[in-house]
mmCIF file of C-alpha atoms and ligand atoms in Angstrom:
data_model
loop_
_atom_site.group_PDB
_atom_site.id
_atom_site.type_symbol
_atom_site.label_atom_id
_atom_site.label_comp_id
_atom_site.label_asym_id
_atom_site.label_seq_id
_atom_site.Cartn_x
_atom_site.Cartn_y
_atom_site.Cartn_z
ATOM 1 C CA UNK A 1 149.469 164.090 48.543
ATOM 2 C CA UNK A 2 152.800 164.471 47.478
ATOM 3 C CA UNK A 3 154.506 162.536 44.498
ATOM 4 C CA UNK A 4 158.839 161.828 44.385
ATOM 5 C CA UNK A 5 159.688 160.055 41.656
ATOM 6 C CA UNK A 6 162.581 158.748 42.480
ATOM 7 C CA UNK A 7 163.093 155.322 39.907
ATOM 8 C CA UNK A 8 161.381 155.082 36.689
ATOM 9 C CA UNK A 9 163.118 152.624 34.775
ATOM 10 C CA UNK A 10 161.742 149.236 33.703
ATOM 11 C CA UNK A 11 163.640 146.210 34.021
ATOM 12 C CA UNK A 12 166.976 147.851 35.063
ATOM 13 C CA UNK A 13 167.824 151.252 36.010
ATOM 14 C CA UNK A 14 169.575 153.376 33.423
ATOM 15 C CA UNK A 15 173.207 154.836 34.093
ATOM 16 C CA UNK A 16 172.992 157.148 37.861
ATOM 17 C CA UNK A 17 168.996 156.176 37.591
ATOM 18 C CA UNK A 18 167.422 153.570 39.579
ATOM 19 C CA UNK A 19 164.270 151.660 38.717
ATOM 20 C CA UNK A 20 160.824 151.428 40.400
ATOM 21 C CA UNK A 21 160.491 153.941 43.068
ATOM 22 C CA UNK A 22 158.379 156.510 44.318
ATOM 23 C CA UNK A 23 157.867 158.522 47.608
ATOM 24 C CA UNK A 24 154.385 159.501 48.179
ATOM 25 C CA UNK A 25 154.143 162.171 51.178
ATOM 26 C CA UNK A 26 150.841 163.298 53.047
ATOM 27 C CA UNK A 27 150.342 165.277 56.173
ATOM 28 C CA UNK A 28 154.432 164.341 57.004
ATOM 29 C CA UNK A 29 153.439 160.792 56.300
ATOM 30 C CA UNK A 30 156.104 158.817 54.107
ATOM 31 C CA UNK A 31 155.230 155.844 52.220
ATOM 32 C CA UNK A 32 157.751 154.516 50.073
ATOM 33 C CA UNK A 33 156.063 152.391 46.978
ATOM 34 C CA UNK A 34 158.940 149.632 45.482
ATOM 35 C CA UNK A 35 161.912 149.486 46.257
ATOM 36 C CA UNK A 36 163.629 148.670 42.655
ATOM 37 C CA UNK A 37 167.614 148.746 41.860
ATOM 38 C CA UNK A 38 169.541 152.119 42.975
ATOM 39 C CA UNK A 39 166.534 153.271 44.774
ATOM 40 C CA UNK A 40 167.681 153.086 48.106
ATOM 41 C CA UNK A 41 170.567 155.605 46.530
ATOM 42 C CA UNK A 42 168.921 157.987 45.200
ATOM 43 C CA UNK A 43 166.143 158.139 47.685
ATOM 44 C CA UNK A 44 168.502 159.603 50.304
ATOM 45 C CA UNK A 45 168.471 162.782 47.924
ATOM 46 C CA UNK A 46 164.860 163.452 49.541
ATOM 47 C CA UNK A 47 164.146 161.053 52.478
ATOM 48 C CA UNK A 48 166.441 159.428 54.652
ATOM 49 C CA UNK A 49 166.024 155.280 55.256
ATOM 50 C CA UNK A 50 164.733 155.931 59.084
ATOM 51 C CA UNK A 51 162.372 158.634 58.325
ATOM 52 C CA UNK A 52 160.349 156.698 56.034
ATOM 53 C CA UNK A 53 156.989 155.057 57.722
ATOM 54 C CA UNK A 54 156.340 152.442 55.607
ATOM 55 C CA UNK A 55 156.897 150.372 52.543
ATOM 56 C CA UNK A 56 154.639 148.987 49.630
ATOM 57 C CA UNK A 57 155.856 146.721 47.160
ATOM 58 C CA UNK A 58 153.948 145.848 44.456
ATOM 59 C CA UNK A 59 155.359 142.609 43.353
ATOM 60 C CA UNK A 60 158.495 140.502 43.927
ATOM 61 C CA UNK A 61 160.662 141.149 40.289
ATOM 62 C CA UNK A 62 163.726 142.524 40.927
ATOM 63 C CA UNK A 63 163.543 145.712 39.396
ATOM 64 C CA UNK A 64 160.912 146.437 42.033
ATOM 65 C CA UNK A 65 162.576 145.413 45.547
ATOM 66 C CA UNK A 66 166.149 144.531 44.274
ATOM 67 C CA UNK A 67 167.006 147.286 47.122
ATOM 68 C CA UNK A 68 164.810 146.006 50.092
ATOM 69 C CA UNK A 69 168.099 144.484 51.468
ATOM 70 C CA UNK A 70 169.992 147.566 51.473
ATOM 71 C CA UNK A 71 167.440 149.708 52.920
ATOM 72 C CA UNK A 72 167.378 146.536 55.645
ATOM 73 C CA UNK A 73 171.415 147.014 55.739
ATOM 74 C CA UNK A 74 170.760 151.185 56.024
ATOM 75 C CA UNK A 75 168.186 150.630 58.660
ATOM 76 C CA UNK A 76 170.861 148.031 60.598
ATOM 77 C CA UNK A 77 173.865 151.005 60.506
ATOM 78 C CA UNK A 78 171.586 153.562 61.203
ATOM 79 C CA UNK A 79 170.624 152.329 64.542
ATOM 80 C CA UNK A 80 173.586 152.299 66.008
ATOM 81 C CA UNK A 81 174.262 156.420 64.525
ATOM 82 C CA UNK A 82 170.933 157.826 65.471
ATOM 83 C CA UNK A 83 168.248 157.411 68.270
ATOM 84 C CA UNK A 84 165.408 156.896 65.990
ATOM 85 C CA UNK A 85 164.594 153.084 66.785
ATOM 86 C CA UNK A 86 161.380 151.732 64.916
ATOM 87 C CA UNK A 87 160.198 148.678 62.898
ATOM 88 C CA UNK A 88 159.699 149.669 59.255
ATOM 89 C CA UNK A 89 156.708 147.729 57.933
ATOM 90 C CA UNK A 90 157.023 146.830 54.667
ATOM 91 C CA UNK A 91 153.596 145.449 52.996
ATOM 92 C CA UNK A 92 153.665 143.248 50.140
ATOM 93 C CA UNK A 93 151.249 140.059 48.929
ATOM 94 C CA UNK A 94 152.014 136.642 50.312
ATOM 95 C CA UNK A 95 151.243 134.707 47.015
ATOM 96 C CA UNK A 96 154.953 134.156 46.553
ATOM 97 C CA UNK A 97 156.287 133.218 50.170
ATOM 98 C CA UNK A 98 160.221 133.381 49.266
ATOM 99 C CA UNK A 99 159.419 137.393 47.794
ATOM 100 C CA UNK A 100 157.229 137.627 50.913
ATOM 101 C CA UNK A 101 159.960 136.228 53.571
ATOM 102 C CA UNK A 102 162.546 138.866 52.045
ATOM 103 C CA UNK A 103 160.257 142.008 53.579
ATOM 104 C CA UNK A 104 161.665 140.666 57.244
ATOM 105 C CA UNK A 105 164.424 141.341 58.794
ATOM 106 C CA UNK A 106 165.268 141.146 62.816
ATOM 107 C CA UNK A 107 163.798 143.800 64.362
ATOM 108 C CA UNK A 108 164.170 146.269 61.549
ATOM 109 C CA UNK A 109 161.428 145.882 59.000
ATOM 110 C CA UNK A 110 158.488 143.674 59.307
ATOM 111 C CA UNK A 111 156.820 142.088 56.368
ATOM 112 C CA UNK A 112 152.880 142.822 56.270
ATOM 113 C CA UNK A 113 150.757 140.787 54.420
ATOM 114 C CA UNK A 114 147.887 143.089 52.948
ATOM 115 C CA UNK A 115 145.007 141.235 51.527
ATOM 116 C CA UNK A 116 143.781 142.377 48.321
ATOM 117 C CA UNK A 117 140.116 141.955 48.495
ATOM 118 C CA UNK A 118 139.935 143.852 51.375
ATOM 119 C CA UNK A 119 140.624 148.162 51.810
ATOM 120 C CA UNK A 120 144.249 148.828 53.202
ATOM 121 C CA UNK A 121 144.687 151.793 55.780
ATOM 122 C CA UNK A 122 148.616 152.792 55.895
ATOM 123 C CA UNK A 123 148.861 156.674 57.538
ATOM 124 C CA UNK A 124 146.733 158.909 56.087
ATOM 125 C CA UNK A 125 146.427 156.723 52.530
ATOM 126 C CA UNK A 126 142.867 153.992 52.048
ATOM 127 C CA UNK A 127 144.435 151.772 49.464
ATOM 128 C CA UNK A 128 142.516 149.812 46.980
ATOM 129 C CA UNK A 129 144.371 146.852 44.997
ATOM 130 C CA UNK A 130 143.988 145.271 41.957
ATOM 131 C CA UNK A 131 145.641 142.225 40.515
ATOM 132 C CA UNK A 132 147.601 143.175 36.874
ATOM 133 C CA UNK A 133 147.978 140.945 34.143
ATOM 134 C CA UNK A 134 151.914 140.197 34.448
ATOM 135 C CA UNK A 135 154.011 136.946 34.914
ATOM 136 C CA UNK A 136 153.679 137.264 38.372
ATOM 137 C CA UNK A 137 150.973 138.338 40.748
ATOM 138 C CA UNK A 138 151.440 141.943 40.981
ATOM 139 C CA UNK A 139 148.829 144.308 42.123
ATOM 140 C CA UNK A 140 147.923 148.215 41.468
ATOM 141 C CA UNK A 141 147.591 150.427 43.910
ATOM 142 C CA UNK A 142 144.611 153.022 44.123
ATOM 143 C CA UNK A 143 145.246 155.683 46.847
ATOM 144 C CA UNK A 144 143.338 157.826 48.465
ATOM 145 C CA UNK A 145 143.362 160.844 51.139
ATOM 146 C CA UNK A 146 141.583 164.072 51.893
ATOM 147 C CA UNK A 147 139.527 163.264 48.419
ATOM 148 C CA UNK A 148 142.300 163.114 45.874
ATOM 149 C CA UNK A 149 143.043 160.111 44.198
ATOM 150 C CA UNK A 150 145.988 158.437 42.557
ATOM 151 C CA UNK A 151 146.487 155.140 40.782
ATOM 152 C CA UNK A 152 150.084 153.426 40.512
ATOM 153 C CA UNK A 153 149.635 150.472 37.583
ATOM 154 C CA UNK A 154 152.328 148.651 38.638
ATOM 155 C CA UNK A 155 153.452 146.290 35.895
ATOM 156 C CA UNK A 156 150.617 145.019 33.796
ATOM 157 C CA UNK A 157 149.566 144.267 30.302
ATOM 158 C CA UNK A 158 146.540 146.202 29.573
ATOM 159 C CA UNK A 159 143.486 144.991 30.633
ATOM 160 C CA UNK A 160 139.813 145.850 30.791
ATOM 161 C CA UNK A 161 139.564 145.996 34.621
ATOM 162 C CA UNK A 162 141.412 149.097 34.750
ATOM 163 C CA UNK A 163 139.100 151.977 33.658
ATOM 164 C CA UNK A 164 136.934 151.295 36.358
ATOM 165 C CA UNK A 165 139.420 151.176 39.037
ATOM 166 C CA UNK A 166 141.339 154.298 37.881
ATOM 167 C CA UNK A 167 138.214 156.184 37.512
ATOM 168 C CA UNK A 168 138.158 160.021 37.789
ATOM 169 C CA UNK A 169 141.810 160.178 39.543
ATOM 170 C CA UNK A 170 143.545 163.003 39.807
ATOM 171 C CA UNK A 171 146.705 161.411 38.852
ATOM 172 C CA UNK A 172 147.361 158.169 36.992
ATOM 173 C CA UNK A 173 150.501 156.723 36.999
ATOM 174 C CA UNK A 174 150.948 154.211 34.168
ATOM 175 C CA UNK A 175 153.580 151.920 33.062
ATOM 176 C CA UNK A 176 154.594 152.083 29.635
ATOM 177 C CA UNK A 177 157.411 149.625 28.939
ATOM 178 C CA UNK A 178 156.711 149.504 25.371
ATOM 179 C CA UNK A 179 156.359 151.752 22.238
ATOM 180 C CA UNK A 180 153.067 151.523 20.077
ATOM 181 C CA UNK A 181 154.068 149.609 17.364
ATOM 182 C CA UNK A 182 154.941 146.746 20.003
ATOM 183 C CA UNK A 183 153.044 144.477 21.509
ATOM 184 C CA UNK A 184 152.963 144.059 25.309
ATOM 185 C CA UNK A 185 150.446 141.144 25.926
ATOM 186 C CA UNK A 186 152.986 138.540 26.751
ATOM 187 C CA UNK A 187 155.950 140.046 28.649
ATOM 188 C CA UNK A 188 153.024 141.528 30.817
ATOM 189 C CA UNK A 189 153.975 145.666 29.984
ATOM 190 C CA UNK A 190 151.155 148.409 28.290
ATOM 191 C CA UNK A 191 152.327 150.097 25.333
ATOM 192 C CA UNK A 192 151.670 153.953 25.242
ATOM 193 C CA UNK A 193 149.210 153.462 22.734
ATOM 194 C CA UNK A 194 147.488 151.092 25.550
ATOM 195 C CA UNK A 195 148.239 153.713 28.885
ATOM 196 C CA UNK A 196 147.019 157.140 26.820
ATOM 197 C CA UNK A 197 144.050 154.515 25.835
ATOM 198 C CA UNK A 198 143.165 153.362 29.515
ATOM 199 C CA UNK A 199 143.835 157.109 30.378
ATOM 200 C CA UNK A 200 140.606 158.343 27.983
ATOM 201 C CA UNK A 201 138.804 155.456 29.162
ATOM 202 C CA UNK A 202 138.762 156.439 32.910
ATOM 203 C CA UNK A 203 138.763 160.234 32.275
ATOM 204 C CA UNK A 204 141.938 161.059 34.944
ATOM 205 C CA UNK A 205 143.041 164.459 35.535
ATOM 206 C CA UNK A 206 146.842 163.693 34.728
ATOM 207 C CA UNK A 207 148.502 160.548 33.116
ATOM 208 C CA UNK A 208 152.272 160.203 34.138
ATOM 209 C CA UNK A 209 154.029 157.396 32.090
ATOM 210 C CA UNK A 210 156.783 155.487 33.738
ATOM 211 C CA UNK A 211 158.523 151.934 33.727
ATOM 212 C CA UNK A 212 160.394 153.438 30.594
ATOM 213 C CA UNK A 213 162.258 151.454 28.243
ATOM 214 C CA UNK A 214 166.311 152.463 27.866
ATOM 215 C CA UNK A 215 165.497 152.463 24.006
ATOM 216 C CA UNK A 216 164.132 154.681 21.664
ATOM 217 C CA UNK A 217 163.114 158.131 21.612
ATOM 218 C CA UNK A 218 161.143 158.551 25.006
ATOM 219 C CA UNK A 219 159.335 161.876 23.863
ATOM 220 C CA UNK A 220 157.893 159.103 20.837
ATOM 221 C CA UNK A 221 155.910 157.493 23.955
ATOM 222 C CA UNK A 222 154.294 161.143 24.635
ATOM 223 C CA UNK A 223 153.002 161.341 21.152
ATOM 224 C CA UNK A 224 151.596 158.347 20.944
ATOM 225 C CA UNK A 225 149.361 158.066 24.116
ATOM 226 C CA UNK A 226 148.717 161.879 23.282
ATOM 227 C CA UNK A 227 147.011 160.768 20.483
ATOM 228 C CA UNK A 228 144.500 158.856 22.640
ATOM 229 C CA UNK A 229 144.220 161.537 25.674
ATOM 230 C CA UNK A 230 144.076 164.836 25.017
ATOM 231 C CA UNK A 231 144.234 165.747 28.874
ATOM 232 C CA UNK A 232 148.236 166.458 30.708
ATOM 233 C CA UNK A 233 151.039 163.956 29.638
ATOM 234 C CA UNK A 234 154.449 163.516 31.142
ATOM 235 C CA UNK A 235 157.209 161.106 31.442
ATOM 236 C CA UNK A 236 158.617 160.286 34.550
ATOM 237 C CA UNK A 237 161.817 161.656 35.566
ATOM 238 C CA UNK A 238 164.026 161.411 38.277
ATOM 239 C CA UNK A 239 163.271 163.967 40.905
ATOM 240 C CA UNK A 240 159.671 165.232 39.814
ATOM 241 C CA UNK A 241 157.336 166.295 41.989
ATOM 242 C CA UNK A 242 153.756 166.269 42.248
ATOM 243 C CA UNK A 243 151.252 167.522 44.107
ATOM 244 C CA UNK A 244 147.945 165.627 44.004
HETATM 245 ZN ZN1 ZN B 301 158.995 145.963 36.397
HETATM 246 ZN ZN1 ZN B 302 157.391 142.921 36.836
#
């Protein structure tokens, strides 16, 4: 699998930056996961709105599909300038039906409901879900293909749940809205003390923090979750790529 990052920021995307978005690429397979603020932007730097094959959102706050009506608008133009004609699916929960309805439009995307209790096939990827502790339901994303693994947190406060769902993968992707000294239990966010934590706890291979807050000294977030994991630590940045 192949990792863009293409939005990292939590909440609101910094200056030229966009917020939650990532491309994730296998066997010419391209699943786009959020859709956040300036996404749709600076996603055209490495895949263009009609090539991508399908959507996953994680949850309905608008720093995570603020740009699913753009991308519905790019799709819409796009029609008429090229000869690629297909319904995007975009798949999201149904536990908020006015986020849900949003994923639809005409004949250019098609909301999918996936159910979480049950194993999602999109492509290549088997996706496993997990509901986060946030303000909203909001679930994380465990994806596999060709026996590599890779977890996306989504937004969550830390909770228990996650070491044995982010088990042994090759790469974890963790939010990490806060700094260590704060405490993320009621806005819903880890802190970097809590993602280097989770990290140890489920021995992964690589721990990639994103959801970064536009405050502080970022490289402040590597030290401290380094001081719980001793394995590979980096902070998201716009344009990274990974190979899983
Ligand atoms: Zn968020
Ligand atoms: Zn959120």
């Amino acid at each position: 699998m192949k990792l863009t990052i293409i939005g990292l920021w939590g909440a609101y995307p910094k200056v030229n930056e966009a917020s939650s978005g990532y491309l994730l690429e296998h066997n010419g397979f391209k699943l786009l996961i959020d859709c956040g603020s300036g996404v749709l932007s600076k996603m055209q730097n490495y895949v263009q709105p009609e090539e991508l094959d399908a959507v996953l959102i994680s949850h309905y706050h608008t720093d995570h599909v603020a740009d699913i009506g753009v991308l519905q608008h790019a799709l819409l133009v796009k029609s008429y300038l090229t000869d690629i004609k297909k319904s995007l699916p975009i798949y999201g929960h149904n536990l908020d039906e006015e986020g849900f309805a949003q994923l639809s439009y005409k004949e250019f995307t098609k909301g999918i409901s996936y159910n979480p209790d049950e194993t999602l096939q999109i492509g290549p990827f088997t996706i496993q879900f997990l509901k986060t502790k946030h303000p909203v339901p909001c679930f994380a994303f465990r994806i596999e293909a060709d026996g590599k693994s890779f977890v996306f947190t989504a937004d969550s406060a830390y909770q228990p749940e996650f070491v044995e769902f982010c088990q042994d993968v090759d790469l974890l992707l963790s939010e990490c809205n806060f700094y260590g000294n704060m405490n993320g239990e009621n806005a819903g966010h880890m802190t970097s003390i809590e993602a280097g934590k989770l990290a140890r706890e489920a021995n992964v291979k690589h721990l990639i923090l994103t959801h970064l807050p536009q405050y502080g000294d970022l490289q402040q977030l590597l030290k401290e979750a380094s001081e719980e994991y001793s394995g590979p630590i980096h902070l998201a940045k716009m344009g990274d790529v990974w190979n899983i």
